[in-house]
Amino acid sequence: MVRLFGTDGVRGEANTELTPELAYHLGRAATLYFGAQSEVRPRILIGRDTRISGEMFEAALTSGICSAGGVALLAGVVPTPAVAYLAREHRMQAGIVISASHNPFPDNGIKFFGGDGYKLPDAVEDELEALVRRLQTNDDAARPTGKAIGIVEYRDDLLNQYIDYVVSTCTERFDGMKIVLDCANGAAYEAMPKVLRRLGAEVKVIHALPNGVNINDGCGSTHLESLRRTVLERGADIGIAHDGDADRCLCLDETGALIDGDHILVACASEMIRAGRLPHKTVVTTVMANIGFHKAIAELGGRVDVTAVGDRYVLESMRANGYSIGGEQSGHIIFAEHATTGDGLITALQVLAALRRSGKKASELNAMMTTYPQLLVNVRVKTKAGWEENPAIRAAIEEGERVLGSDGRVLVRPSGTEPLIRVMAEGSDQAQLEEVCGAIVEVVKREQGEA
């Protein structure tokens, strides 16, 4: 049986793969699970992005929660990190986010945070999944009646509490700074313009008119063309782009060049090292970070802790070792001092604060790291099994590493969800990368079988 929970909650096309019936059982299971862990009636916060299916899933989750005697607190449209913060701040038993992040509008997802504001561990997700399967097969769990039936609280005030908190994390003001903000027609559309204006910025907001079907549609952190055009037209100091649920942030400098997650980490780590606020002088990132990132952090006198791909692995390392900043190229950045998960709004403020304190232009901050050319080839194979121990593949990788030398690297890894082996090479010479990648790809096809 396919695992219900993926790397970031339960996702699928709304009303086919992800149904209101499943959402009902998830709400019911969560209430039963967290109710058993608590001496009080479980209080579960629900937030959503702007997808047309969001209210349908909100209603289904709410029904499931109330059927098990819980309290459903509905925050409406809020960023994903708002749910994490508010669940912790108000000592709720759990938080639920209805969102498919940067995916197009037909998709949706349901993901959980514990009462501590962190995403649920795999073991807890497994217990929830087992409970959902049981309820779907034979729902013999208790059904409260009378006054014990669950209740619904509409909490439109919670978004402003989150806005106040985000503003409080920033010690700088941005008076005179010209910013273009792309809200992806998503969950940041109301919160982020208010945050920036309260801090004095001159803000041009684009893609902040959600209609249920335009979330991430040609806009946001995965489609930067209109942001780039507006930054250049208005002579802005910087452009900021969020994804649909606002847990990510990417930026453009005043020339329209991309400031991706690697560059954001370098800029913020530089400021933290200068101020003596970077524990162990360490930044956490994944194996996909550009080699230029590693060189830039080393030049700053810092070190890099490398994890598997996925923000949960970045966070695990941060929590286990007391590190304060980590993230991914995608712009999913975690500042442990301020948040328990990636927060695109807080990330944007940290970038702006580093920019203001440095006295430099965004392009100068961006130039602290040189992005090395990167080539990625997805090889569709008959089997992924045994590739790591295959001597021919290992020899091809070693030869590629020899050719690229210290100014390059090779990374080969399987896809977690598809019959693919990904071959990636980085270096200073594009033609050399193509040669190295091509040689490894041919060996992988021969040894693992070309699908």
Short mmCIF file of C-alpha atoms in Angstrom, two decimals:
data_model
loop_
_atom_site.label_atom_id
_atom_site.label_comp_id
_atom_site.label_asym_id
_atom_site.label_seq_id
_atom_site.Cartn_x
_atom_site.Cartn_y
_atom_site.Cartn_z
CA MET A 1 0.00 0.00 0.00
CA VAL A 2 1.33 3.45 -0.95
CA ARG A 3 2.18 5.63 2.06
CA LEU A 4 -0.47 8.30 2.62
CA PHE A 5 1.96 10.92 3.88
CA GLY A 6 4.60 12.11 1.43
CA THR A 7 7.58 14.35 2.13
CA ASP A 8 5.30 17.28 2.97
CA GLY A 9 1.93 15.95 4.09
CA VAL A 10 -0.85 14.40 2.02
CA ARG A 11 -1.07 15.76 -1.52
CA GLY A 12 -2.93 15.12 -4.74
CA GLU A 13 -5.40 16.50 -7.23
CA ALA A 14 -8.33 17.93 -5.32
CA ASN A 15 -11.49 15.80 -5.37
CA THR A 16 -9.79 12.82 -7.07
CA GLU A 17 -6.61 11.76 -5.27
CA LEU A 18 -7.26 14.04 -2.29
CA THR A 19 -10.96 13.86 -1.43
CA PRO A 20 -13.15 15.54 1.21
CA GLU A 21 -13.86 12.07 2.59
CA LEU A 22 -10.14 11.57 3.21
CA ALA A 23 -9.92 15.04 4.75
CA TYR A 24 -12.79 14.17 7.10
CA HIS A 25 -10.98 11.03 8.26
CA LEU A 26 -7.73 12.96 8.68
CA GLY A 27 -9.48 15.51 10.88
CA ARG A 28 -11.18 12.80 12.88
CA ALA A 29 -7.97 10.76 13.25
CA ALA A 30 -5.96 13.82 14.33
CA THR A 31 -8.52 14.68 17.00
CA LEU A 32 -8.57 11.13 18.35
CA TYR A 33 -4.77 10.94 18.33
CA PHE A 34 -4.02 14.31 19.89
CA GLY A 35 -6.99 13.97 22.25
CA ALA A 36 -5.43 10.80 23.65
CA GLN A 37 -2.22 12.75 24.28
CA SER A 38 -3.98 15.59 26.12
CA GLU A 39 -6.03 16.03 29.27
CA VAL A 40 -8.10 18.79 27.65
CA ARG A 41 -10.40 18.84 24.65
CA PRO A 42 -8.03 18.97 21.64
CA ARG A 43 -7.83 22.36 19.95
CA ILE A 44 -6.71 22.18 16.33
CA LEU A 45 -5.94 25.24 14.21
CA ILE A 46 -6.72 25.16 10.48
CA GLY A 47 -5.23 27.57 7.94
CA ARG A 48 -5.39 27.45 4.14
CA ASP A 49 -4.09 29.08 1.01
CA THR A 50 -6.28 30.58 -1.73
CA ARG A 51 -7.13 27.51 -3.84
CA ILE A 52 -10.74 27.02 -4.86
CA SER A 53 -10.78 23.65 -3.08
CA GLY A 54 -9.50 25.06 0.21
CA GLU A 55 -12.86 25.78 1.78
CA MET A 56 -14.14 22.33 0.82
CA PHE A 57 -11.27 20.67 2.66
CA GLU A 58 -11.58 23.11 5.56
CA ALA A 59 -15.22 22.08 5.99
CA ALA A 60 -14.38 18.37 5.77
CA LEU A 61 -11.53 18.61 8.29
CA THR A 62 -13.75 20.64 10.60
CA SER A 63 -16.47 17.99 10.44
CA GLY A 64 -13.95 15.30 11.29
CA ILE A 65 -12.60 17.28 14.23
CA CYS A 66 -16.04 18.06 15.63
CA SER A 67 -17.25 14.48 15.17
CA ALA A 68 -14.49 13.40 17.57
CA GLY A 69 -15.22 16.14 20.10
CA GLY A 70 -12.43 18.55 19.20
CA VAL A 71 -12.34 22.31 18.76
CA ALA A 72 -11.62 23.51 15.22
CA LEU A 73 -10.17 27.03 15.10
CA LEU A 74 -10.43 28.46 11.59
CA ALA A 75 -7.84 31.10 10.76
CA GLY A 76 -8.87 31.42 7.10
CA VAL A 77 -6.22 32.29 4.51
CA VAL A 78 -2.84 32.48 6.25
CA PRO A 79 0.75 31.55 5.35
CA THR A 80 1.87 28.05 6.32
CA PRO A 81 4.39 29.37 8.88
CA ALA A 82 1.57 31.32 10.55
CA VAL A 83 -0.10 28.05 11.48
CA ALA A 84 3.15 26.73 12.95
CA TYR A 85 3.67 29.91 14.99
CA LEU A 86 0.07 30.29 16.17
CA ALA A 87 -0.34 26.62 17.15
CA ARG A 88 2.70 26.97 19.38
CA GLU A 89 1.88 30.44 20.70
CA HIS A 90 -1.64 29.43 21.73
CA ARG A 91 -0.65 25.98 23.01
CA MET A 92 -2.95 24.15 20.66
CA GLN A 93 -2.67 20.41 20.26
CA ALA A 94 -2.00 20.65 16.52
CA GLY A 95 -2.13 22.82 13.44
CA ILE A 96 -3.31 21.84 9.96
CA VAL A 97 -2.41 23.59 6.71
CA ILE A 98 -4.49 23.13 3.55
CA SER A 99 -2.10 23.89 0.71
CA ALA A 100 -0.11 22.36 -2.14
CA SER A 101 2.58 25.04 -1.87
CA HIS A 102 4.00 25.92 -5.31
CA ASN A 103 1.84 23.39 -7.22
CA PRO A 104 -0.86 24.60 -9.65
CA PHE A 105 -4.39 25.23 -8.35
CA PRO A 106 -6.02 21.84 -9.19
CA ASP A 107 -3.77 20.22 -6.57
CA ASN A 108 -4.13 20.58 -2.84
CA GLY A 109 -2.58 19.14 0.29
CA ILE A 110 -3.05 18.65 4.01
CA LYS A 111 -0.08 18.82 6.35
CA PHE A 112 0.20 18.84 10.12
CA PHE A 113 2.18 20.67 12.75
CA GLY A 114 2.39 19.56 16.35
CA GLY A 115 1.58 21.83 19.26
CA ASP A 116 5.29 22.69 19.41
CA GLY A 117 5.11 24.28 15.95
CA TYR A 118 7.23 21.61 14.24
CA LYS A 119 6.17 19.28 11.45
CA LEU A 120 5.18 15.86 12.74
CA PRO A 121 7.88 13.17 12.92
CA ASP A 122 7.54 10.24 10.52
CA ALA A 123 6.56 7.95 13.40
CA VAL A 124 3.59 10.14 14.34
CA GLU A 125 2.50 10.41 10.70
CA ASP A 126 2.61 6.62 10.53
CA GLU A 127 0.35 6.37 13.58
CA LEU A 128 -2.07 8.89 12.08
CA GLU A 129 -2.08 7.00 8.80
CA ALA A 130 -2.83 3.70 10.55
CA LEU A 131 -5.70 5.37 12.38
CA VAL A 132 -7.07 6.82 9.13
CA ARG A 133 -6.96 3.39 7.48
CA ARG A 134 -8.82 1.89 10.44
CA LEU A 135 -11.50 4.58 10.33
CA GLN A 136 -11.94 4.12 6.59
CA THR A 137 -12.44 0.37 7.04
CA ASN A 138 -14.42 0.22 10.27
CA ASP A 139 -15.06 3.45 12.14
CA ASP A 140 -15.87 2.17 15.60
CA ALA A 141 -14.27 5.12 17.42
CA ALA A 142 -16.31 7.03 19.99
CA ARG A 143 -18.79 9.65 18.77
CA PRO A 144 -19.57 12.29 21.39
CA THR A 145 -23.13 13.55 21.71
CA GLY A 146 -24.84 16.52 23.31
CA LYS A 147 -22.49 19.12 24.76
CA ALA A 148 -19.51 16.87 24.04
CA ILE A 149 -19.81 17.38 20.27
CA GLY A 150 -16.96 19.48 18.95
CA ILE A 151 -17.25 23.19 18.24
CA VAL A 152 -15.96 25.65 15.65
CA GLU A 153 -14.27 28.98 16.37
CA TYR A 154 -13.75 31.52 13.59
CA ARG A 155 -10.49 33.32 14.39
CA ASP A 156 -10.02 36.13 11.92
CA ASP A 157 -7.85 37.87 14.53
CA LEU A 158 -5.03 35.36 14.28
CA LEU A 159 -3.56 36.65 11.01
CA ASN A 160 -2.89 40.04 12.61
CA GLN A 161 -1.19 38.32 15.55
CA TYR A 162 1.13 36.60 13.10
CA ILE A 163 1.79 39.87 11.25
CA ASP A 164 2.72 41.53 14.55
CA TYR A 165 5.12 38.70 15.30
CA VAL A 166 6.82 38.81 11.88
CA VAL A 167 7.35 42.57 12.23
CA SER A 168 8.82 42.03 15.71
CA THR A 169 11.56 39.75 14.32
CA CYS A 170 13.12 42.65 12.39
CA THR A 171 15.18 45.38 14.07
CA GLU A 172 15.65 47.45 10.90
CA ARG A 173 13.35 49.86 9.11
CA PHE A 174 13.20 50.13 5.34
CA ASP A 175 12.23 53.76 4.81
CA GLY A 176 13.18 54.87 1.31
CA MET A 177 13.65 51.33 0.03
CA LYS A 178 11.75 50.52 -3.18
CA ILE A 179 10.49 46.94 -3.21
CA VAL A 180 8.42 44.94 -5.69
CA LEU A 181 6.51 42.12 -4.01
CA ASP A 182 5.01 39.11 -5.83
CA CYS A 183 2.48 37.32 -3.60
CA ALA A 184 1.78 34.49 -6.10
CA ASN A 185 -1.97 35.17 -5.63
CA GLY A 186 -1.47 33.00 -2.58
CA ALA A 187 -1.44 33.00 1.20
CA ALA A 188 0.87 36.02 1.59
CA TYR A 189 -1.38 38.38 -0.35
CA GLU A 190 -2.71 40.18 2.72
CA ALA A 191 0.04 39.69 5.28
CA MET A 192 3.27 40.59 3.48
CA PRO A 193 2.24 43.99 2.03
CA LYS A 194 1.19 45.02 5.56
CA VAL A 195 4.49 43.81 7.03
CA LEU A 196 6.65 45.74 4.56
CA ARG A 197 4.62 48.94 4.77
CA ARG A 198 4.69 48.90 8.58
CA LEU A 199 8.47 48.81 8.31
CA GLY A 200 8.50 51.87 6.06
CA ALA A 201 9.16 50.35 2.64
CA GLU A 202 7.77 51.74 -0.60
CA VAL A 203 6.04 48.65 -1.98
CA LYS A 204 4.67 47.82 -5.40
CA VAL A 205 2.55 44.68 -4.97
CA ILE A 206 1.82 42.35 -7.87
CA HIS A 207 -0.20 39.11 -8.07
CA ALA A 208 -2.17 39.75 -4.89
CA LEU A 209 -5.72 39.32 -6.23
CA PRO A 210 -6.50 35.64 -5.64
CA ASN A 211 -9.62 34.22 -7.27
CA GLY A 212 -9.24 30.54 -6.37
CA VAL A 213 -7.63 29.45 -9.62
CA ASN A 214 -4.75 31.89 -10.23
CA ILE A 215 -2.46 30.81 -7.38
CA ASN A 216 1.10 30.29 -8.76
CA ASP A 217 -0.25 30.90 -12.27
CA GLY A 218 2.64 32.57 -14.11
CA CYS A 219 3.72 34.23 -10.88
CA GLY A 220 5.41 33.65 -7.54
CA SER A 221 8.74 32.02 -6.78
CA THR A 222 8.47 29.52 -9.65
CA HIS A 223 7.65 32.13 -12.33
CA LEU A 224 9.79 35.24 -11.88
CA GLU A 225 9.35 36.88 -15.28
CA SER A 226 6.73 39.47 -14.31
CA LEU A 227 8.58 40.29 -11.09
CA ARG A 228 11.80 40.85 -13.04
CA ARG A 229 10.01 43.08 -15.53
CA THR A 230 8.42 45.18 -12.78
CA VAL A 231 11.68 45.54 -10.81
CA LEU A 232 13.42 46.90 -13.90
CA GLU A 233 10.52 49.14 -14.96
CA ARG A 234 10.24 50.76 -11.54
CA GLY A 235 13.94 50.95 -10.76
CA ALA A 236 13.34 49.00 -7.54
CA ASP A 237 16.07 48.15 -5.06
CA ILE A 238 14.96 44.53 -4.83
CA GLY A 239 12.15 42.15 -5.79
CA ILE A 240 10.63 39.55 -3.46
CA ALA A 241 8.67 36.48 -4.54
CA HIS A 242 6.77 34.00 -2.39
CA ASP A 243 5.21 30.68 -3.32
CA GLY A 244 1.54 29.82 -2.83
CA ASP A 245 1.74 29.10 0.89
CA ALA A 246 4.53 31.62 1.62
CA ASP A 247 7.00 29.29 3.29
CA ARG A 248 9.54 30.17 0.58
CA CYS A 249 11.19 33.36 -0.56
CA LEU A 250 13.31 34.12 -3.60
CA CYS A 251 14.60 37.57 -4.53
CA LEU A 252 15.80 39.53 -7.54
CA ASP A 253 18.47 42.21 -7.28
CA GLU A 254 18.07 45.64 -8.87
CA THR A 255 19.43 44.29 -12.18
CA GLY A 256 16.85 41.48 -12.25
CA ALA A 257 19.36 38.75 -11.38
CA LEU A 258 18.13 35.88 -9.22
CA ILE A 259 19.01 35.73 -5.52
CA ASP A 260 18.19 32.08 -4.85
CA GLY A 261 18.23 30.20 -1.56
CA ASP A 262 21.98 29.59 -1.73
CA HIS A 263 22.67 33.30 -2.18
CA ILE A 264 20.18 34.20 0.56
CA LEU A 265 21.95 31.87 3.00
CA VAL A 266 25.34 33.40 2.13
CA ALA A 267 24.08 36.98 2.56
CA CYS A 268 22.39 36.26 5.88
CA ALA A 269 25.22 34.07 7.21
CA SER A 270 27.71 36.81 6.39
CA GLU A 271 25.76 39.30 8.50
CA MET A 272 25.37 36.78 11.33
CA ILE A 273 29.09 35.96 11.34
CA ARG A 274 29.96 39.67 11.39
CA ALA A 275 27.64 40.21 14.36
CA GLY A 276 28.86 37.06 16.17
CA ARG A 277 25.38 35.50 15.99
CA LEU A 278 26.07 32.33 14.01
CA PRO A 279 26.50 29.33 16.35
CA HIS A 280 29.51 27.21 15.42
CA LYS A 281 29.81 29.46 12.33
CA THR A 282 27.77 26.76 10.58
CA VAL A 283 25.08 26.89 7.89
CA VAL A 284 22.98 23.82 7.07
CA THR A 285 22.08 22.97 3.49
CA THR A 286 21.36 19.93 1.31
CA VAL A 287 23.47 17.99 -1.17
CA MET A 288 21.92 20.11 -3.95
CA ALA A 289 23.59 23.35 -2.83
CA ASN A 290 25.81 24.85 -5.51
CA ILE A 291 29.56 24.38 -5.14
CA GLY A 292 29.82 28.17 -5.21
CA PHE A 293 27.85 28.21 -1.94
CA HIS A 294 30.45 26.04 -0.22
CA LYS A 295 33.28 28.26 -1.47
CA ALA A 296 31.50 31.46 -0.36
CA ILE A 297 30.82 30.18 3.15
CA ALA A 298 34.45 29.02 3.46
CA GLU A 299 35.66 32.49 2.42
CA LEU A 300 33.52 33.96 5.21
CA GLY A 301 35.27 31.69 7.71
CA GLY A 302 32.22 29.49 8.14
CA ARG A 303 31.47 25.82 7.62
CA VAL A 304 28.64 23.89 5.96
CA ASP A 305 26.68 20.95 7.34
CA VAL A 306 25.20 18.94 4.45
CA THR A 307 21.98 16.88 4.66
CA ALA A 308 19.78 14.88 2.32
CA VAL A 309 17.31 16.81 0.13
CA GLY A 310 14.29 18.06 2.07
CA ASP A 311 13.66 20.80 4.61
CA ARG A 312 12.84 18.24 7.32
CA TYR A 313 16.43 16.94 7.14
CA VAL A 314 17.81 20.47 7.31
CA LEU A 315 15.71 21.12 10.40
CA GLU A 316 16.72 17.82 12.01
CA SER A 317 20.38 18.81 11.79
CA MET A 318 19.69 22.31 13.08
CA ARG A 319 17.80 21.02 16.11
CA ALA A 320 20.26 18.23 16.88
CA ASN A 321 23.35 20.45 16.70
CA GLY A 322 22.13 23.86 17.80
CA TYR A 323 22.58 25.54 14.41
CA SER A 324 20.54 28.67 13.73
CA ILE A 325 20.19 28.93 9.95
CA GLY A 326 19.66 26.43 7.16
CA GLY A 327 17.79 25.99 3.94
CA GLU A 328 17.59 25.01 0.29
CA GLN A 329 18.13 26.57 -3.14
CA SER A 330 14.34 26.75 -3.53
CA GLY A 331 14.18 29.55 -0.97
CA HIS A 332 12.87 27.40 1.87
CA ILE A 333 14.99 28.96 4.65
CA ILE A 334 14.72 28.30 8.39
CA PHE A 335 15.84 30.84 11.00
CA ALA A 336 15.72 28.87 14.23
CA GLU A 337 15.81 32.03 16.33
CA HIS A 338 12.47 33.09 14.89
CA ALA A 339 10.61 30.10 13.46
CA THR A 340 10.11 26.34 13.67
CA THR A 341 9.71 25.95 9.92
CA GLY A 342 10.53 27.76 6.69
CA ASP A 343 8.97 31.23 6.75
CA GLY A 344 9.10 33.23 3.52
CA LEU A 345 8.08 36.48 5.21
CA ILE A 346 10.75 36.28 7.90
CA THR A 347 13.31 35.25 5.28
CA ALA A 348 12.50 38.32 3.19
CA LEU A 349 12.94 40.59 6.21
CA GLN A 350 16.28 39.00 7.06
CA VAL A 351 17.51 39.62 3.50
CA LEU A 352 16.29 43.22 3.58
CA ALA A 353 17.91 43.77 6.98
CA ALA A 354 21.24 42.39 5.72
CA LEU A 355 20.93 44.67 2.69
CA ARG A 356 20.18 47.75 4.81
CA ARG A 357 22.99 47.06 7.32
CA SER A 358 25.56 46.39 4.58
CA GLY A 359 24.92 49.70 2.84
CA LYS A 360 25.35 47.85 -0.45
CA LYS A 361 23.15 47.31 -3.47
CA ALA A 362 21.36 43.98 -3.75
CA SER A 363 23.59 43.07 -6.72
CA GLU A 364 26.69 43.55 -4.53
CA LEU A 365 25.23 41.30 -1.86
CA ASN A 366 24.36 38.78 -4.57
CA ALA A 367 27.95 38.86 -5.84
CA MET A 368 29.26 37.46 -2.56
CA MET A 369 28.63 34.04 -4.12
CA THR A 370 29.44 32.90 -7.63
CA THR A 371 26.99 30.33 -8.96
CA TYR A 372 28.82 27.60 -10.82
CA PRO A 373 27.17 26.14 -13.94
CA GLN A 374 25.11 23.10 -13.05
CA LEU A 375 23.88 20.37 -15.38
CA LEU A 376 21.18 17.90 -14.28
CA VAL A 377 20.10 14.88 -16.34
CA ASN A 378 17.24 12.60 -15.28
CA VAL A 379 17.82 9.03 -16.46
CA ARG A 380 14.69 6.88 -16.64
CA VAL A 381 15.72 3.35 -15.67
CA LYS A 382 14.15 -0.09 -15.33
CA THR A 383 15.44 -0.39 -11.77
CA LYS A 384 17.10 1.83 -9.19
CA ALA A 385 18.17 -1.15 -7.09
CA GLY A 386 21.88 -1.72 -6.60
CA TRP A 387 23.15 1.34 -8.44
CA GLU A 388 25.28 2.51 -5.49
CA GLU A 389 27.24 -0.75 -5.36
CA ASN A 390 27.61 -1.03 -9.14
CA PRO A 391 31.39 -0.90 -9.89
CA ALA A 392 30.95 0.50 -13.41
CA ILE A 393 28.77 3.40 -12.19
CA ARG A 394 31.12 4.04 -9.29
CA ALA A 395 34.10 4.12 -11.66
CA ALA A 396 32.31 6.55 -14.01
CA ILE A 397 31.53 8.89 -11.11
CA GLU A 398 35.13 8.77 -9.88
CA GLU A 399 36.40 9.56 -13.37
CA GLY A 400 34.02 12.51 -13.62
CA GLU A 401 35.23 13.83 -10.27
CA ARG A 402 38.85 13.47 -11.44
CA VAL A 403 38.14 15.43 -14.62
CA LEU A 404 36.34 18.26 -12.79
CA GLY A 405 38.89 18.45 -9.98
CA SER A 406 38.52 20.74 -6.96
CA ASP A 407 36.50 23.29 -8.94
CA GLY A 408 33.66 20.90 -9.64
CA ARG A 409 31.67 17.98 -8.32
CA VAL A 410 29.43 15.11 -9.35
CA LEU A 411 26.24 14.07 -7.56
CA VAL A 412 24.26 10.98 -8.52
CA ARG A 413 21.11 10.10 -6.60
CA PRO A 414 17.83 8.25 -7.20
CA SER A 415 14.45 9.96 -7.30
CA GLY A 416 12.37 9.22 -4.24
CA THR A 417 9.11 8.96 -6.20
CA GLU A 418 9.92 8.04 -9.84
CA PRO A 419 12.00 5.40 -11.67
CA LEU A 420 14.75 7.94 -12.23
CA ILE A 421 18.42 8.27 -11.39
CA ARG A 422 19.51 11.92 -11.37
CA VAL A 423 23.00 12.76 -12.61
CA MET A 424 24.23 16.24 -11.70
CA ALA A 425 27.58 17.88 -12.37
CA GLU A 426 28.87 21.32 -11.44
CA GLY A 427 31.96 23.16 -12.60
CA SER A 428 33.32 26.22 -14.35
CA ASP A 429 33.19 24.83 -17.91
CA GLN A 430 29.80 24.02 -19.44
CA ALA A 431 31.24 21.87 -22.23
CA GLN A 432 33.20 19.84 -19.71
CA LEU A 433 30.05 19.34 -17.63
CA GLU A 434 28.18 18.02 -20.65
CA GLU A 435 31.00 15.58 -21.39
CA VAL A 436 31.20 14.34 -17.79
CA CYS A 437 27.43 14.06 -17.37
CA GLY A 438 27.00 12.33 -20.71
CA ALA A 439 29.60 9.68 -19.86
CA ILE A 440 27.97 8.86 -16.51
CA VAL A 441 24.47 8.83 -18.03
CA GLU A 442 25.52 6.26 -20.65
CA VAL A 443 26.94 3.97 -17.96
CA VAL A 444 23.80 4.30 -15.81
CA LYS A 445 21.59 3.43 -18.79
CA ARG A 446 23.72 0.40 -19.64
CA GLU A 447 23.94 -0.91 -16.08
CA GLN A 448 20.44 -0.16 -14.75
CA GLY A 449 18.46 -0.64 -17.94
CA GLU A 450 16.97 2.18 -19.98
CA ALA A 451 13.21 2.41 -19.45
#
